[in-house]
Amino acid sequence: MPTPLDALAGVPNAAQALPRLTTAGQPSPAHFEALRSAGGAVVLDLRDRSEPRPFDEAKLVTGLGMAYHNVPVTPETMTDSTMDGILDLLRANPDREVLLHCASANRVGGPMVAYLMLDHGLSADEATERAIQLGLRSREVLEWGLGYATPRLS
């Protein structure tokens, strides 16, 4: 049986971030179909509703029987409340195959830094390095993740 990562072959920055958690840039409809066949159960989309979308992702994903959540990450929404929502969704689905994505996987990096530090015991440096491997490129997104996680570890 193909893995979720196999299903996302060709998607920018597709990576197996953790067991049951795949991260990526924007998948195509065919990728979502393959993801479902590979056991995909939950899609968490970090793109803003105003970003161009070549297809109705929510309709496609739910039509395939997967759960779809959209938590927009923009400069205006990089708040503790937004991070709480993303982490709550990740924590609520430990036994389901989750895809966390945005357009390029850059915005995935902030929540991954926080999740890796708070829930998986990585240091700030380790979490940052892993997030960069997953597609993080923005200093602001990195600072959001570190700024959320660091005080919660004290």
PDB file of C-alpha atoms in Angstrom:
ATOM      1  CA  MET A   1       0.000   0.000   0.000  1.00  0.00           C
ATOM      2  CA  PRO A   2       1.432   3.426  -0.853  1.00  0.00           C
ATOM      3  CA  THR A   3       2.214   5.813   1.971  1.00  0.00           C
ATOM      4  CA  PRO A   4       0.817   9.351   2.177  1.00  0.00           C
ATOM      5  CA  LEU A   5       4.260  10.601   1.167  1.00  0.00           C
ATOM      6  CA  ASP A   6       4.178   8.323  -1.905  1.00  0.00           C
ATOM      7  CA  ALA A   7       0.765   9.786  -2.754  1.00  0.00           C
ATOM      8  CA  LEU A   8       2.245  13.296  -2.745  1.00  0.00           C
ATOM      9  CA  ALA A   9       5.140  12.534  -5.091  1.00  0.00           C
ATOM     10  CA  GLY A  10       5.876  15.653  -7.119  1.00  0.00           C
ATOM     11  CA  VAL A  11       4.263  18.089  -4.668  1.00  0.00           C
ATOM     12  CA  PRO A  12       6.706  20.838  -3.646  1.00  0.00           C
ATOM     13  CA  ASN A  13       8.394  20.125  -0.318  1.00  0.00           C
ATOM     14  CA  ALA A  14       6.338  17.005   0.420  1.00  0.00           C
ATOM     15  CA  ALA A  15       7.839  15.344   3.502  1.00  0.00           C
ATOM     16  CA  GLN A  16       7.007  12.842   6.206  1.00  0.00           C
ATOM     17  CA  ALA A  17       7.357  15.257   9.128  1.00  0.00           C
ATOM     18  CA  LEU A  18       6.367  12.708  11.776  1.00  0.00           C
ATOM     19  CA  PRO A  19       4.584   9.373  11.780  1.00  0.00           C
ATOM     20  CA  ARG A  20       1.025  10.100  10.581  1.00  0.00           C
ATOM     21  CA  LEU A  21       1.895  13.722   9.722  1.00  0.00           C
ATOM     22  CA  THR A  22       2.850  14.707   6.197  1.00  0.00           C
ATOM     23  CA  THR A  23       3.627  18.288   5.204  1.00  0.00           C
ATOM     24  CA  ALA A  24       3.698  19.793   1.728  1.00  0.00           C
ATOM     25  CA  GLY A  25       3.048  22.619  -0.640  1.00  0.00           C
ATOM     26  CA  GLN A  26      -0.153  22.638  -2.703  1.00  0.00           C
ATOM     27  CA  PRO A  27      -1.325  19.198  -3.900  1.00  0.00           C
ATOM     28  CA  SER A  28      -3.360  18.681  -7.065  1.00  0.00           C
ATOM     29  CA  PRO A  29      -6.740  16.926  -7.168  1.00  0.00           C
ATOM     30  CA  ALA A  30      -4.969  13.724  -8.259  1.00  0.00           C
ATOM     31  CA  HIS A  31      -2.654  13.984  -5.254  1.00  0.00           C
ATOM     32  CA  PHE A  32      -5.639  14.256  -2.902  1.00  0.00           C
ATOM     33  CA  GLU A  33      -7.223  11.188  -4.498  1.00  0.00           C
ATOM     34  CA  ALA A  34      -3.969   9.258  -4.064  1.00  0.00           C
ATOM     35  CA  LEU A  35      -3.657  10.560  -0.500  1.00  0.00           C
ATOM     36  CA  ARG A  36      -7.085   9.197   0.359  1.00  0.00           C
ATOM     37  CA  SER A  37      -6.146   5.823  -1.132  1.00  0.00           C
ATOM     38  CA  ALA A  38      -3.006   5.885   1.032  1.00  0.00           C
ATOM     39  CA  GLY A  39      -5.038   6.340   4.211  1.00  0.00           C
ATOM     40  CA  GLY A  40      -5.212  10.136   4.339  1.00  0.00           C
ATOM     41  CA  ALA A  41      -7.897  11.226   6.771  1.00  0.00           C
ATOM     42  CA  VAL A  42      -7.387  14.899   7.651  1.00  0.00           C
ATOM     43  CA  VAL A  43      -6.269  17.871   5.550  1.00  0.00           C
ATOM     44  CA  LEU A  44      -5.230  21.069   7.299  1.00  0.00           C
ATOM     45  CA  ASP A  45      -4.854  23.916   4.795  1.00  0.00           C
ATOM     46  CA  LEU A  46      -2.976  27.012   5.979  1.00  0.00           C
ATOM     47  CA  ARG A  47      -3.673  29.159   2.912  1.00  0.00           C
ATOM     48  CA  ASP A  48      -5.772  32.282   3.183  1.00  0.00           C
ATOM     49  CA  ARG A  49      -9.211  32.105   1.589  1.00  0.00           C
ATOM     50  CA  SER A  50      -8.231  34.968  -0.746  1.00  0.00           C
ATOM     51  CA  GLU A  51      -5.298  33.059  -2.283  1.00  0.00           C
ATOM     52  CA  PRO A  52      -5.849  31.826  -5.844  1.00  0.00           C
ATOM     53  CA  ARG A  53      -7.119  28.279  -5.931  1.00  0.00           C
ATOM     54  CA  PRO A  54      -7.366  26.283  -9.151  1.00  0.00           C
ATOM     55  CA  PHE A  55     -10.069  24.036  -7.636  1.00  0.00           C
ATOM     56  CA  ASP A  56     -12.399  23.868  -4.634  1.00  0.00           C
ATOM     57  CA  GLU A  57     -10.152  21.991  -2.222  1.00  0.00           C
ATOM     58  CA  ALA A  58     -12.687  21.802   0.609  1.00  0.00           C
ATOM     59  CA  LYS A  59     -15.315  20.267  -1.682  1.00  0.00           C
ATOM     60  CA  LEU A  60     -12.844  17.823  -3.219  1.00  0.00           C
ATOM     61  CA  VAL A  61     -11.359  16.697   0.101  1.00  0.00           C
ATOM     62  CA  THR A  62     -14.684  16.246   1.872  1.00  0.00           C
ATOM     63  CA  GLY A  63     -16.083  14.526  -1.222  1.00  0.00           C
ATOM     64  CA  LEU A  64     -13.275  12.006  -0.881  1.00  0.00           C
ATOM     65  CA  GLY A  65     -14.337  11.348   2.706  1.00  0.00           C
ATOM     66  CA  MET A  66     -11.513  13.187   4.434  1.00  0.00           C
ATOM     67  CA  ALA A  67     -11.897  15.958   6.999  1.00  0.00           C
ATOM     68  CA  TYR A  68     -10.934  19.418   5.751  1.00  0.00           C
ATOM     69  CA  HIS A  69      -9.854  22.316   7.965  1.00  0.00           C
ATOM     70  CA  ASN A  70      -8.708  25.741   6.844  1.00  0.00           C
ATOM     71  CA  VAL A  71      -6.745  27.843   9.342  1.00  0.00           C
ATOM     72  CA  PRO A  72      -5.383  30.790   7.366  1.00  0.00           C
ATOM     73  CA  VAL A  73      -1.825  31.839   8.162  1.00  0.00           C
ATOM     74  CA  THR A  74      -1.082  35.390   7.027  1.00  0.00           C
ATOM     75  CA  PRO A  75       0.988  38.172   8.587  1.00  0.00           C
ATOM     76  CA  GLU A  76      -2.221  39.357  10.291  1.00  0.00           C
ATOM     77  CA  THR A  77      -3.197  35.921  11.620  1.00  0.00           C
ATOM     78  CA  MET A  78       0.164  34.775  13.013  1.00  0.00           C
ATOM     79  CA  THR A  79      -1.180  34.961  16.562  1.00  0.00           C
ATOM     80  CA  ASP A  80      -1.298  32.657  19.560  1.00  0.00           C
ATOM     81  CA  SER A  81      -4.963  31.990  18.799  1.00  0.00           C
ATOM     82  CA  THR A  82      -4.175  30.784  15.278  1.00  0.00           C
ATOM     83  CA  MET A  83      -1.343  28.603  16.570  1.00  0.00           C
ATOM     84  CA  ASP A  84      -3.655  27.204  19.261  1.00  0.00           C
ATOM     85  CA  GLY A  85      -6.125  26.199  16.545  1.00  0.00           C
ATOM     86  CA  ILE A  86      -3.507  24.480  14.403  1.00  0.00           C
ATOM     87  CA  LEU A  87      -1.932  22.627  17.310  1.00  0.00           C
ATOM     88  CA  ASP A  88      -5.347  21.608  18.658  1.00  0.00           C
ATOM     89  CA  LEU A  89      -6.155  20.014  15.288  1.00  0.00           C
ATOM     90  CA  LEU A  90      -2.822  18.192  15.168  1.00  0.00           C
ATOM     91  CA  ARG A  91      -3.221  16.968  18.743  1.00  0.00           C
ATOM     92  CA  ALA A  92      -6.821  15.851  18.150  1.00  0.00           C
ATOM     93  CA  ASN A  93      -5.758  13.466  15.385  1.00  0.00           C
ATOM     94  CA  PRO A  94      -2.786  11.439  16.687  1.00  0.00           C
ATOM     95  CA  ASP A  95      -3.989   8.182  15.133  1.00  0.00           C
ATOM     96  CA  ARG A  96      -5.094   9.556  11.756  1.00  0.00           C
ATOM     97  CA  GLU A  97      -3.040  10.395   8.676  1.00  0.00           C
ATOM     98  CA  VAL A  98      -2.855  14.207   8.552  1.00  0.00           C
ATOM     99  CA  LEU A  99      -1.659  16.454   5.738  1.00  0.00           C
ATOM    100  CA  LEU A 100      -0.563  19.937   6.833  1.00  0.00           C
ATOM    101  CA  HIS A 101      -0.034  22.175   3.818  1.00  0.00           C
ATOM    102  CA  CYS A 102       0.056  25.662   2.361  1.00  0.00           C
ATOM    103  CA  ALA A 103       1.101  26.810  -1.100  1.00  0.00           C
ATOM    104  CA  SER A 104       4.821  26.018  -0.725  1.00  0.00           C
ATOM    105  CA  ALA A 105       5.242  24.496   2.795  1.00  0.00           C
ATOM    106  CA  ASN A 106       6.818  27.720   4.106  1.00  0.00           C
ATOM    107  CA  ARG A 107       3.926  28.494   6.484  1.00  0.00           C
ATOM    108  CA  VAL A 108       3.938  24.889   7.683  1.00  0.00           C
ATOM    109  CA  GLY A 109       7.250  25.693   9.375  1.00  0.00           C
ATOM    110  CA  GLY A 110       5.944  27.893  12.190  1.00  0.00           C
ATOM    111  CA  PRO A 111       3.433  25.383  13.531  1.00  0.00           C
ATOM    112  CA  MET A 112       5.939  22.569  13.046  1.00  0.00           C
ATOM    113  CA  VAL A 113       8.555  24.401  15.133  1.00  0.00           C
ATOM    114  CA  ALA A 114       6.050  24.820  17.958  1.00  0.00           C
ATOM    115  CA  TYR A 115       4.682  21.262  17.638  1.00  0.00           C
ATOM    116  CA  LEU A 116       8.142  19.679  17.543  1.00  0.00           C
ATOM    117  CA  MET A 117       9.276  21.655  20.576  1.00  0.00           C
ATOM    118  CA  LEU A 118       6.150  21.349  22.710  1.00  0.00           C
ATOM    119  CA  ASP A 119       4.897  17.884  21.814  1.00  0.00           C
ATOM    120  CA  HIS A 120       8.008  16.048  20.642  1.00  0.00           C
ATOM    121  CA  GLY A 121      10.755  17.456  22.860  1.00  0.00           C
ATOM    122  CA  LEU A 122      13.025  18.932  20.196  1.00  0.00           C
ATOM    123  CA  SER A 123      15.204  21.899  21.057  1.00  0.00           C
ATOM    124  CA  ALA A 124      14.640  25.214  19.305  1.00  0.00           C
ATOM    125  CA  ASP A 125      17.645  24.567  17.071  1.00  0.00           C
ATOM    126  CA  GLU A 126      16.539  21.021  16.215  1.00  0.00           C
ATOM    127  CA  ALA A 127      12.971  22.123  15.505  1.00  0.00           C
ATOM    128  CA  THR A 128      14.179  25.020  13.364  1.00  0.00           C
ATOM    129  CA  GLU A 129      16.467  22.781  11.311  1.00  0.00           C
ATOM    130  CA  ARG A 130      13.658  20.271  10.785  1.00  0.00           C
ATOM    131  CA  ALA A 131      11.211  23.027   9.750  1.00  0.00           C
ATOM    132  CA  ILE A 132      13.736  24.340   7.219  1.00  0.00           C
ATOM    133  CA  GLN A 133      14.005  20.825   5.782  1.00  0.00           C
ATOM    134  CA  LEU A 134      10.202  20.784   5.480  1.00  0.00           C
ATOM    135  CA  GLY A 135      10.092  24.059   3.509  1.00  0.00           C
ATOM    136  CA  LEU A 136      10.308  26.940   5.988  1.00  0.00           C
ATOM    137  CA  ARG A 137      11.879  30.013   4.367  1.00  0.00           C
ATOM    138  CA  SER A 138      10.368  32.984   6.214  1.00  0.00           C
ATOM    139  CA  ARG A 139      12.034  34.534   9.253  1.00  0.00           C
ATOM    140  CA  GLU A 140       8.630  35.861  10.390  1.00  0.00           C
ATOM    141  CA  VAL A 141       7.060  32.403  10.302  1.00  0.00           C
ATOM    142  CA  LEU A 142      10.014  30.959  12.232  1.00  0.00           C
ATOM    143  CA  GLU A 143       9.795  33.714  14.851  1.00  0.00           C
ATOM    144  CA  TRP A 144       6.068  33.046  15.216  1.00  0.00           C
ATOM    145  CA  GLY A 145       6.703  29.371  15.986  1.00  0.00           C
ATOM    146  CA  LEU A 146       9.593  30.044  18.351  1.00  0.00           C
ATOM    147  CA  GLY A 147       7.764  32.930  20.030  1.00  0.00           C
ATOM    148  CA  TYR A 148       4.792  30.669  20.711  1.00  0.00           C
ATOM    149  CA  ALA A 149       6.717  27.629  21.954  1.00  0.00           C
ATOM    150  CA  THR A 150       9.588  29.123  23.960  1.00  0.00           C
ATOM    151  CA  PRO A 151       7.580  30.722  26.804  1.00  0.00           C
ATOM    152  CA  ARG A 152       5.432  27.590  27.133  1.00  0.00           C
ATOM    153  CA  LEU A 153       8.537  25.497  27.869  1.00  0.00           C
ATOM    154  CA  SER A 154       9.576  27.648  30.825  1.00  0.00           C
TER     155      SER A 154
END
